[in-house]
Amino acid sequence: MAGQQAVERAVTSRRERVNEAIDEDLPLAEPERLYEASRYLLQAGGKRLRPTVLLLAAESLADVSPLGADYRSFPAVDGEVDVMRAAVSVEIIQSFTLIHDDIMDDDDVRRGVPAVHREFDLSTAILAGDTLYSKAFENMLETGAPAERSVRALSELATTCTEICEGQSLDIDFEARAAVTPDEYLRMVELKTAVLYAAAASIPAVILGHDDAVEPLHSYGLDIGRAFQIQDDLLDLTTPTETLGKQRGSDLVEGKQTLITVHARNQGVDVDNLVDADSVEAVTETEIDAALDELETAGSIEFARERARGLVRSGKNHLNALPDNEASDLLASVADYLIEREY
Amino acid sequence: MAGQQAVERAVTSRRERVNEAIDEDLPLAEPERLYEASRYLLQAGGKRLRPTVLLLAAESLADVSPLGADYRSFPAVDGEVDVMRAAVSVEIIQSFTLIHDDIMDDDDVRRGVPAVHREFDLSTAILAGDTLYSKAFENMLETGAPAERSVRALSELATTCTEICEGQSLDIDFEARAAVTPDEYLRMVELKTAVLYAAAASIPAVILGHDDAVEPLHSYGLDIGRAFQIQDDLLDLTTPTETLGKQRGSDLVEGKQTLITVHARNQGVDVDNLVDADSVEAVTETEIDAALDELETAGSIEFARERARGLVRSGKNHLNALPDNEASDLLASVADYLIEREY
């Protein structure tokens, strides 16, 4: 299998192309301020993991060498399809959800820059998200796939968006609830985070006409998307503050439910009092270390790691439905990368 | 042509069916609070003018007697289509925009009940709107139309949503601008309001396969949608407070741009000081009457009425592309009704 370096190269080289495509497929239009706000977060950065998964899945299905075919006129089972449009669509959805989530969570910073509702204002941020929402659908309609397959891709996209809203709603509900089970938590993560990975992985199979691969790739996406979120929860506790770009342990301070705290609470840990500080500014590294020790003793860190590893194993198994080639190898390595990454 | 009473009967009888369909096609699901919030405004009332226009256009195109065919298996040029799904989709979009607009405008009341962000909270209102957004696309995908026509309907819906966002953005920008021309104002109204009437009128032609009628019905919708908004602006000044359900003249007090004030300002009227009161609670009927007198003297009321009448005439002309039947007659009367209605 390809190593972590190969994955990082694969992500980096695709990111450049995705960034160019976003600029082309989501052009600055009138009213300018609305489109500036809509493009602001997309231009602030982002790893482009979901578009990368989408493009790699397309390359594996078409059995072409990585970066060996033009994404704009990509070989389908019958003719050519602009798979880049689909990749842009998925990244636009991701950006729309971040803009609206930051309003709901009252977060000030995203990707190292002010959140859209801080850089602009509340109304502009709501509207920027709403504009991206329809732009994602407009782009997904421009792949040039036959109508029957476009309809299925659109349907997948619409269902995915509904589920993301349901997941975000559950996430907010959970903050006010004392007891959440690991299964409830993982269901929330599936909806809020994993379904967009599932859409990214399976939509190329839909639009390129590889019907047999749709379900396996969807399952692969659901698995690695959940693993990705668990790893995010782990990194919040274990990555040094300077590498993380925000205070380590902020989830604990803010009382956010994670698979780790959900498990710890079930083990009898008094999660709400793991740290005394009631703000991210006030918490000390020593406090976080003590909390981490307690979570490790309760087995919660290992529980989360093992669940993430299990999901990655399961996700990679679904890739057996793909041709054995360099791109499917990279998709397996992306799965590993998601739980090996350190930020 | 059918009279105003016939229009009201046509709207009322279709409203009942649309309300039933909304209940069926947007069912209460989990998380319950999210779906309660999503359905809240739809269940609070509304005339269902846009779905009525959509259903009447379908009836005229299929040349069936009004209410004479099952909307769920409606005769297309080749087979059957669920036009009710399209009507529900358009009404869901309308509801989503109202929920988000009320947040942006900080409005407390809508359809006689608290706005969604007041009845629930800001996060739930943003998410309810986002959920309706994707539910509208999901419903438009369920008409059973052939894929090629579904794709065109989806494309029309996505473009419409983008334009509504652009229109709302312009509306917000205009509040901070001193000089807006009548043409700029009408362009804003076209985007914010009229495009959804255009979608409602033309989408049945798309999904039923009456390609020649798509453009004329789209133009009809744009015309009557703009006329509808101008009439709304007029009613705010001329309808008694008790009939209106809110303070008469509130647009003036709040400094909202309307075709009337845009014209008056160009005529040299000091629009910003037409009323002294700086809140809707403080304004008196006498003050509003004096302001109305001044606007009448400047010719601004008649200017707006004439523009609305001209748009209705133009809109009705586009109906010549339809078969001559009872439903097309009703569509013409709906156009008249939009500028004759008193609330």
JSON list of N, CA and C in Angstrom, two decimals, chain A residues 23-71:
[
{"chain": "A", "resi": 23, "resn": "ASP", "atom": "N", "xyz": [-12.31, 28.30, -8.47]},
{"chain": "A", "resi": 23, "resn": "ASP", "atom": "CA", "xyz": [-12.25, 29.66, -8.99]},
{"chain": "A", "resi": 23, "resn": "ASP", "atom": "C", "xyz": [-13.00, 29.80, -10.31]},
{"chain": "A", "resi": 24, "resn": "GLU", "atom": "N", "xyz": [-12.92, 28.76, -11.13]},
{"chain": "A", "resi": 24, "resn": "GLU", "atom": "CA", "xyz": [-13.61, 28.79, -12.43]},
{"chain": "A", "resi": 24, "resn": "GLU", "atom": "C", "xyz": [-15.12, 28.55, -12.28]},
{"chain": "A", "resi": 25, "resn": "ASP", "atom": "N", "xyz": [-15.49, 27.60, -11.41]},
{"chain": "A", "resi": 25, "resn": "ASP", "atom": "CA", "xyz": [-16.88, 27.14, -11.36]},
{"chain": "A", "resi": 25, "resn": "ASP", "atom": "C", "xyz": [-17.73, 27.90, -10.34]},
{"chain": "A", "resi": 26, "resn": "LEU", "atom": "N", "xyz": [-17.07, 28.73, -9.54]},
{"chain": "A", "resi": 26, "resn": "LEU", "atom": "CA", "xyz": [-17.81, 29.59, -8.61]},
{"chain": "A", "resi": 26, "resn": "LEU", "atom": "C", "xyz": [-17.24, 31.00, -8.77]},
{"chain": "A", "resi": 27, "resn": "PRO", "atom": "N", "xyz": [-17.49, 31.59, -9.95]},
{"chain": "A", "resi": 27, "resn": "PRO", "atom": "CA", "xyz": [-16.86, 32.88, -10.24]},
{"chain": "A", "resi": 27, "resn": "PRO", "atom": "C", "xyz": [-17.46, 34.02, -9.41]},
{"chain": "A", "resi": 28, "resn": "LEU", "atom": "N", "xyz": [-16.68, 35.06, -9.23]},
{"chain": "A", "resi": 28, "resn": "LEU", "atom": "CA", "xyz": [-17.17, 36.28, -8.59]},
{"chain": "A", "resi": 28, "resn": "LEU", "atom": "C", "xyz": [-18.24, 36.88, -9.49]},
{"chain": "A", "resi": 29, "resn": "ALA", "atom": "N", "xyz": [-19.44, 37.12, -8.92]},
{"chain": "A", "resi": 29, "resn": "ALA", "atom": "CA", "xyz": [-20.54, 37.67, -9.70]},
{"chain": "A", "resi": 29, "resn": "ALA", "atom": "C", "xyz": [-21.18, 38.80, -8.91]},
{"chain": "A", "resi": 30, "resn": "GLU", "atom": "N", "xyz": [-22.23, 39.37, -9.44]},
{"chain": "A", "resi": 30, "resn": "GLU", "atom": "CA", "xyz": [-22.99, 40.41, -8.74]},
{"chain": "A", "resi": 30, "resn": "GLU", "atom": "C", "xyz": [-24.10, 39.77, -7.91]},
{"chain": "A", "resi": 31, "resn": "PRO", "atom": "N", "xyz": [-24.41, 40.29, -6.73]},
{"chain": "A", "resi": 31, "resn": "PRO", "atom": "CA", "xyz": [-23.75, 41.37, -5.99]},
{"chain": "A", "resi": 31, "resn": "PRO", "atom": "C", "xyz": [-22.39, 40.90, -5.45]},
{"chain": "A", "resi": 32, "resn": "GLU", "atom": "N", "xyz": [-21.38, 41.72, -5.68]},
{"chain": "A", "resi": 32, "resn": "GLU", "atom": "CA", "xyz": [-20.01, 41.32, -5.41]},
{"chain": "A", "resi": 32, "resn": "GLU", "atom": "C", "xyz": [-19.76, 40.90, -3.96]},
{"chain": "A", "resi": 33, "resn": "ARG", "atom": "N", "xyz": [-20.34, 41.68, -3.02]},
{"chain": "A", "resi": 33, "resn": "ARG", "atom": "CA", "xyz": [-20.10, 41.39, -1.60]},
{"chain": "A", "resi": 33, "resn": "ARG", "atom": "C", "xyz": [-20.63, 40.00, -1.24]},
{"chain": "A", "resi": 34, "resn": "LEU", "atom": "N", "xyz": [-21.77, 39.63, -1.82]},
{"chain": "A", "resi": 34, "resn": "LEU", "atom": "CA", "xyz": [-22.34, 38.31, -1.54]},
{"chain": "A", "resi": 34, "resn": "LEU", "atom": "C", "xyz": [-21.40, 37.22, -2.04]},
{"chain": "A", "resi": 35, "resn": "TYR", "atom": "N", "xyz": [-20.87, 37.40, -3.25]},
{"chain": "A", "resi": 35, "resn": "TYR", "atom": "CA", "xyz": [-19.99, 36.37, -3.80]},
{"chain": "A", "resi": 35, "resn": "TYR", "atom": "C", "xyz": [-18.63, 36.36, -3.11]},
{"chain": "A", "resi": 36, "resn": "GLU", "atom": "N", "xyz": [-18.16, 37.54, -2.68]},
{"chain": "A", "resi": 36, "resn": "GLU", "atom": "CA", "xyz": [-16.92, 37.57, -1.90]},
{"chain": "A", "resi": 36, "resn": "GLU", "atom": "C", "xyz": [-17.09, 36.77, -0.61]},
{"chain": "A", "resi": 37, "resn": "ALA", "atom": "N", "xyz": [-18.23, 36.95, 0.03]},
{"chain": "A", "resi": 37, "resn": "ALA", "atom": "CA", "xyz": [-18.49, 36.22, 1.28]},
{"chain": "A", "resi": 37, "resn": "ALA", "atom": "C", "xyz": [-18.64, 34.72, 1.00]},
{"chain": "A", "resi": 38, "resn": "SER", "atom": "N", "xyz": [-19.25, 34.39, -0.13]},
{"chain": "A", "resi": 38, "resn": "SER", "atom": "CA", "xyz": [-19.45, 32.98, -0.47]},
{"chain": "A", "resi": 38, "resn": "SER", "atom": "C", "xyz": [-18.12, 32.28, -0.76]},
{"chain": "A", "resi": 39, "resn": "ARG", "atom": "N", "xyz": [-17.18, 33.02, -1.36]},
{"chain": "A", "resi": 39, "resn": "ARG", "atom": "CA", "xyz": [-15.89, 32.44, -1.74]},
{"chain": "A", "resi": 39, "resn": "ARG", "atom": "C", "xyz": [-14.83, 32.56, -0.64]},
{"chain": "A", "resi": 40, "resn": "TYR", "atom": "N", "xyz": [-15.12, 33.40, 0.35]},
{"chain": "A", "resi": 40, "resn": "TYR", "atom": "CA", "xyz": [-14.11, 33.75, 1.36]},
{"chain": "A", "resi": 40, "resn": "TYR", "atom": "C", "xyz": [-13.49, 32.54, 2.05]},
{"chain": "A", "resi": 41, "resn": "LEU", "atom": "N", "xyz": [-14.36, 31.67, 2.58]},
{"chain": "A", "resi": 41, "resn": "LEU", "atom": "CA", "xyz": [-13.85, 30.51, 3.33]},
{"chain": "A", "resi": 41, "resn": "LEU", "atom": "C", "xyz": [-13.19, 29.50, 2.39]},
{"chain": "A", "resi": 42, "resn": "LEU", "atom": "N", "xyz": [-13.75, 29.34, 1.19]},
{"chain": "A", "resi": 42, "resn": "LEU", "atom": "CA", "xyz": [-13.15, 28.42, 0.22]},
{"chain": "A", "resi": 42, "resn": "LEU", "atom": "C", "xyz": [-11.75, 28.87, -0.16]},
{"chain": "A", "resi": 43, "resn": "GLN", "atom": "N", "xyz": [-11.54, 30.18, -0.18]},
{"chain": "A", "resi": 43, "resn": "GLN", "atom": "CA", "xyz": [-10.22, 30.70, -0.56]},
{"chain": "A", "resi": 43, "resn": "GLN", "atom": "C", "xyz": [-9.25, 30.74, 0.61]},
{"chain": "A", "resi": 44, "resn": "ALA", "atom": "N", "xyz": [-9.79, 30.56, 1.83]},
{"chain": "A", "resi": 44, "resn": "ALA", "atom": "CA", "xyz": [-8.94, 30.64, 3.03]},
{"chain": "A", "resi": 44, "resn": "ALA", "atom": "C", "xyz": [-8.12, 29.36, 3.22]},
{"chain": "A", "resi": 45, "resn": "GLY", "atom": "N", "xyz": [-8.42, 28.33, 2.45]},
{"chain": "A", "resi": 45, "resn": "GLY", "atom": "CA", "xyz": [-7.65, 27.09, 2.58]},
{"chain": "A", "resi": 45, "resn": "GLY", "atom": "C", "xyz": [-8.54, 25.88, 2.71]},
{"chain": "A", "resi": 46, "resn": "GLY", "atom": "N", "xyz": [-8.01, 24.86, 3.37]},
{"chain": "A", "resi": 46, "resn": "GLY", "atom": "CA", "xyz": [-8.74, 23.60, 3.49]},
{"chain": "A", "resi": 46, "resn": "GLY", "atom": "C", "xyz": [-7.97, 22.52, 2.75]},
{"chain": "A", "resi": 47, "resn": "LYS", "atom": "N", "xyz": [-8.00, 21.31, 3.30]},
{"chain": "A", "resi": 47, "resn": "LYS", "atom": "CA", "xyz": [-7.20, 20.23, 2.72]},
{"chain": "A", "resi": 47, "resn": "LYS", "atom": "C", "xyz": [-7.78, 19.69, 1.42]},
{"chain": "A", "resi": 48, "resn": "ARG", "atom": "N", "xyz": [-9.12, 19.90, 1.20]},
{"chain": "A", "resi": 48, "resn": "ARG", "atom": "CA", "xyz": [-9.81, 19.33, 0.03]},
{"chain": "A", "resi": 48, "resn": "ARG", "atom": "C", "xyz": [-9.79, 17.80, 0.07]},
{"chain": "A", "resi": 49, "resn": "LEU", "atom": "N", "xyz": [-9.99, 17.24, 1.27]},
{"chain": "A", "resi": 49, "resn": "LEU", "atom": "CA", "xyz": [-9.98, 15.78, 1.38]},
{"chain": "A", "resi": 49, "resn": "LEU", "atom": "C", "xyz": [-11.13, 15.14, 0.63]},
{"chain": "A", "resi": 50, "resn": "ARG", "atom": "N", "xyz": [-12.33, 15.74, 0.74]},
{"chain": "A", "resi": 50, "resn": "ARG", "atom": "CA", "xyz": [-13.50, 15.14, 0.08]},
{"chain": "A", "resi": 50, "resn": "ARG", "atom": "C", "xyz": [-13.36, 15.16, -1.43]},
{"chain": "A", "resi": 51, "resn": "PRO", "atom": "N", "xyz": [-13.00, 16.31, -2.05]},
{"chain": "A", "resi": 51, "resn": "PRO", "atom": "CA", "xyz": [-12.75, 16.27, -3.50]},
{"chain": "A", "resi": 51, "resn": "PRO", "atom": "C", "xyz": [-11.66, 15.28, -3.88]},
{"chain": "A", "resi": 52, "resn": "THR", "atom": "N", "xyz": [-10.63, 15.15, -3.04]},
{"chain": "A", "resi": 52, "resn": "THR", "atom": "CA", "xyz": [-9.56, 14.19, -3.35]},
{"chain": "A", "resi": 52, "resn": "THR", "atom": "C", "xyz": [-10.11, 12.77, -3.38]},
{"chain": "A", "resi": 53, "resn": "VAL", "atom": "N", "xyz": [-10.93, 12.43, -2.38]},
{"chain": "A", "resi": 53, "resn": "VAL", "atom": "CA", "xyz": [-11.55, 11.10, -2.37]},
{"chain": "A", "resi": 53, "resn": "VAL", "atom": "C", "xyz": [-12.38, 10.90, -3.63]},
{"chain": "A", "resi": 54, "resn": "LEU", "atom": "N", "xyz": [-13.13, 11.92, -4.02]},
{"chain": "A", "resi": 54, "resn": "LEU", "atom": "CA", "xyz": [-13.98, 11.82, -5.20]},
{"chain": "A", "resi": 54, "resn": "LEU", "atom": "C", "xyz": [-13.15, 11.58, -6.46]},
{"chain": "A", "resi": 55, "resn": "LEU", "atom": "N", "xyz": [-12.07, 12.35, -6.61]},
{"chain": "A", "resi": 55, "resn": "LEU", "atom": "CA", "xyz": [-11.25, 12.24, -7.82]},
{"chain": "A", "resi": 55, "resn": "LEU", "atom": "C", "xyz": [-10.50, 10.90, -7.86]},
{"chain": "A", "resi": 56, "resn": "LEU", "atom": "N", "xyz": [-10.02, 10.45, -6.69]},
{"chain": "A", "resi": 56, "resn": "LEU", "atom": "CA", "xyz": [-9.34, 9.14, -6.65]},
{"chain": "A", "resi": 56, "resn": "LEU", "atom": "C", "xyz": [-10.32, 8.01, -6.97]},
{"chain": "A", "resi": 57, "resn": "ALA", "atom": "N", "xyz": [-11.54, 8.10, -6.45]},
{"chain": "A", "resi": 57, "resn": "ALA", "atom": "CA", "xyz": [-12.54, 7.07, -6.77]},
{"chain": "A", "resi": 57, "resn": "ALA", "atom": "C", "xyz": [-12.80, 7.04, -8.27]},
{"chain": "A", "resi": 58, "resn": "ALA", "atom": "N", "xyz": [-12.89, 8.21, -8.88]},
{"chain": "A", "resi": 58, "resn": "ALA", "atom": "CA", "xyz": [-13.11, 8.28, -10.33]},
{"chain": "A", "resi": 58, "resn": "ALA", "atom": "C", "xyz": [-11.93, 7.63, -11.06]},
{"chain": "A", "resi": 59, "resn": "GLU", "atom": "N", "xyz": [-10.72, 7.92, -10.62]},
{"chain": "A", "resi": 59, "resn": "GLU", "atom": "CA", "xyz": [-9.53, 7.38, -11.29]},
{"chain": "A", "resi": 59, "resn": "GLU", "atom": "C", "xyz": [-9.43, 5.86, -11.14]},
{"chain": "A", "resi": 60, "resn": "SER", "atom": "N", "xyz": [-9.83, 5.38, -9.95]},
{"chain": "A", "resi": 60, "resn": "SER", "atom": "CA", "xyz": [-9.80, 3.93, -9.79]},
{"chain": "A", "resi": 60, "resn": "SER", "atom": "C", "xyz": [-10.84, 3.26, -10.69]},
{"chain": "A", "resi": 61, "resn": "LEU", "atom": "N", "xyz": [-12.07, 3.82, -10.71]},
{"chain": "A", "resi": 61, "resn": "LEU", "atom": "CA", "xyz": [-13.15, 3.23, -11.50]},
{"chain": "A", "resi": 61, "resn": "LEU", "atom": "C", "xyz": [-12.81, 3.23, -12.99]},
{"chain": "A", "resi": 62, "resn": "ALA", "atom": "N", "xyz": [-12.23, 4.33, -13.46]},
{"chain": "A", "resi": 62, "resn": "ALA", "atom": "CA", "xyz": [-11.90, 4.43, -14.89]},
{"chain": "A", "resi": 62, "resn": "ALA", "atom": "C", "xyz": [-10.61, 3.67, -15.19]},
{"chain": "A", "resi": 63, "resn": "ASP", "atom": "N", "xyz": [-9.94, 3.21, -14.13]},
{"chain": "A", "resi": 63, "resn": "ASP", "atom": "CA", "xyz": [-8.69, 2.45, -14.26]},
{"chain": "A", "resi": 63, "resn": "ASP", "atom": "C", "xyz": [-7.65, 3.24, -15.05]},
{"chain": "A", "resi": 64, "resn": "VAL", "atom": "N", "xyz": [-7.52, 4.50, -14.71]},
{"chain": "A", "resi": 64, "resn": "VAL", "atom": "CA", "xyz": [-6.49, 5.33, -15.33]},
{"chain": "A", "resi": 64, "resn": "VAL", "atom": "C", "xyz": [-5.39, 5.57, -14.31]},
{"chain": "A", "resi": 65, "resn": "SER", "atom": "N", "xyz": [-4.22, 5.96, -14.75]},
{"chain": "A", "resi": 65, "resn": "SER", "atom": "CA", "xyz": [-3.15, 6.25, -13.80]},
{"chain": "A", "resi": 65, "resn": "SER", "atom": "C", "xyz": [-3.50, 7.56, -13.10]},
{"chain": "A", "resi": 66, "resn": "PRO", "atom": "N", "xyz": [-3.12, 7.69, -11.82]},
{"chain": "A", "resi": 66, "resn": "PRO", "atom": "CA", "xyz": [-3.44, 8.91, -11.08]},
{"chain": "A", "resi": 66, "resn": "PRO", "atom": "C", "xyz": [-3.00, 10.17, -11.82]},
{"chain": "A", "resi": 67, "resn": "LEU", "atom": "N", "xyz": [-3.88, 11.13, -11.91]},
{"chain": "A", "resi": 67, "resn": "LEU", "atom": "CA", "xyz": [-3.67, 12.40, -12.62]},
{"chain": "A", "resi": 67, "resn": "LEU", "atom": "C", "xyz": [-3.44, 12.18, -14.12]},
{"chain": "A", "resi": 68, "resn": "GLY", "atom": "N", "xyz": [-3.75, 10.95, -14.61]},
{"chain": "A", "resi": 68, "resn": "GLY", "atom": "CA", "xyz": [-3.46, 10.63, -16.00]},
{"chain": "A", "resi": 68, "resn": "GLY", "atom": "C", "xyz": [-4.57, 10.98, -16.96]},
{"chain": "A", "resi": 69, "resn": "ALA", "atom": "N", "xyz": [-5.74, 11.36, -16.46]},
{"chain": "A", "resi": 69, "resn": "ALA", "atom": "CA", "xyz": [-6.85, 11.72, -17.35]},
{"chain": "A", "resi": 69, "resn": "ALA", "atom": "C", "xyz": [-7.35, 13.11, -16.98]},
{"chain": "A", "resi": 70, "resn": "ASP", "atom": "N", "xyz": [-7.88, 13.81, -17.96]},
{"chain": "A", "resi": 70, "resn": "ASP", "atom": "CA", "xyz": [-8.39, 15.16, -17.75]},
{"chain": "A", "resi": 70, "resn": "ASP", "atom": "C", "xyz": [-9.70, 15.07, -16.95]},
{"chain": "A", "resi": 71, "resn": "TYR", "atom": "N", "xyz": [-9.71, 15.67, -15.77]},
{"chain": "A", "resi": 71, "resn": "TYR", "atom": "CA", "xyz": [-10.92, 15.61, -14.93]},
{"chain": "A", "resi": 71, "resn": "TYR", "atom": "C", "xyz": [-12.14, 16.27, -15.60]}
]
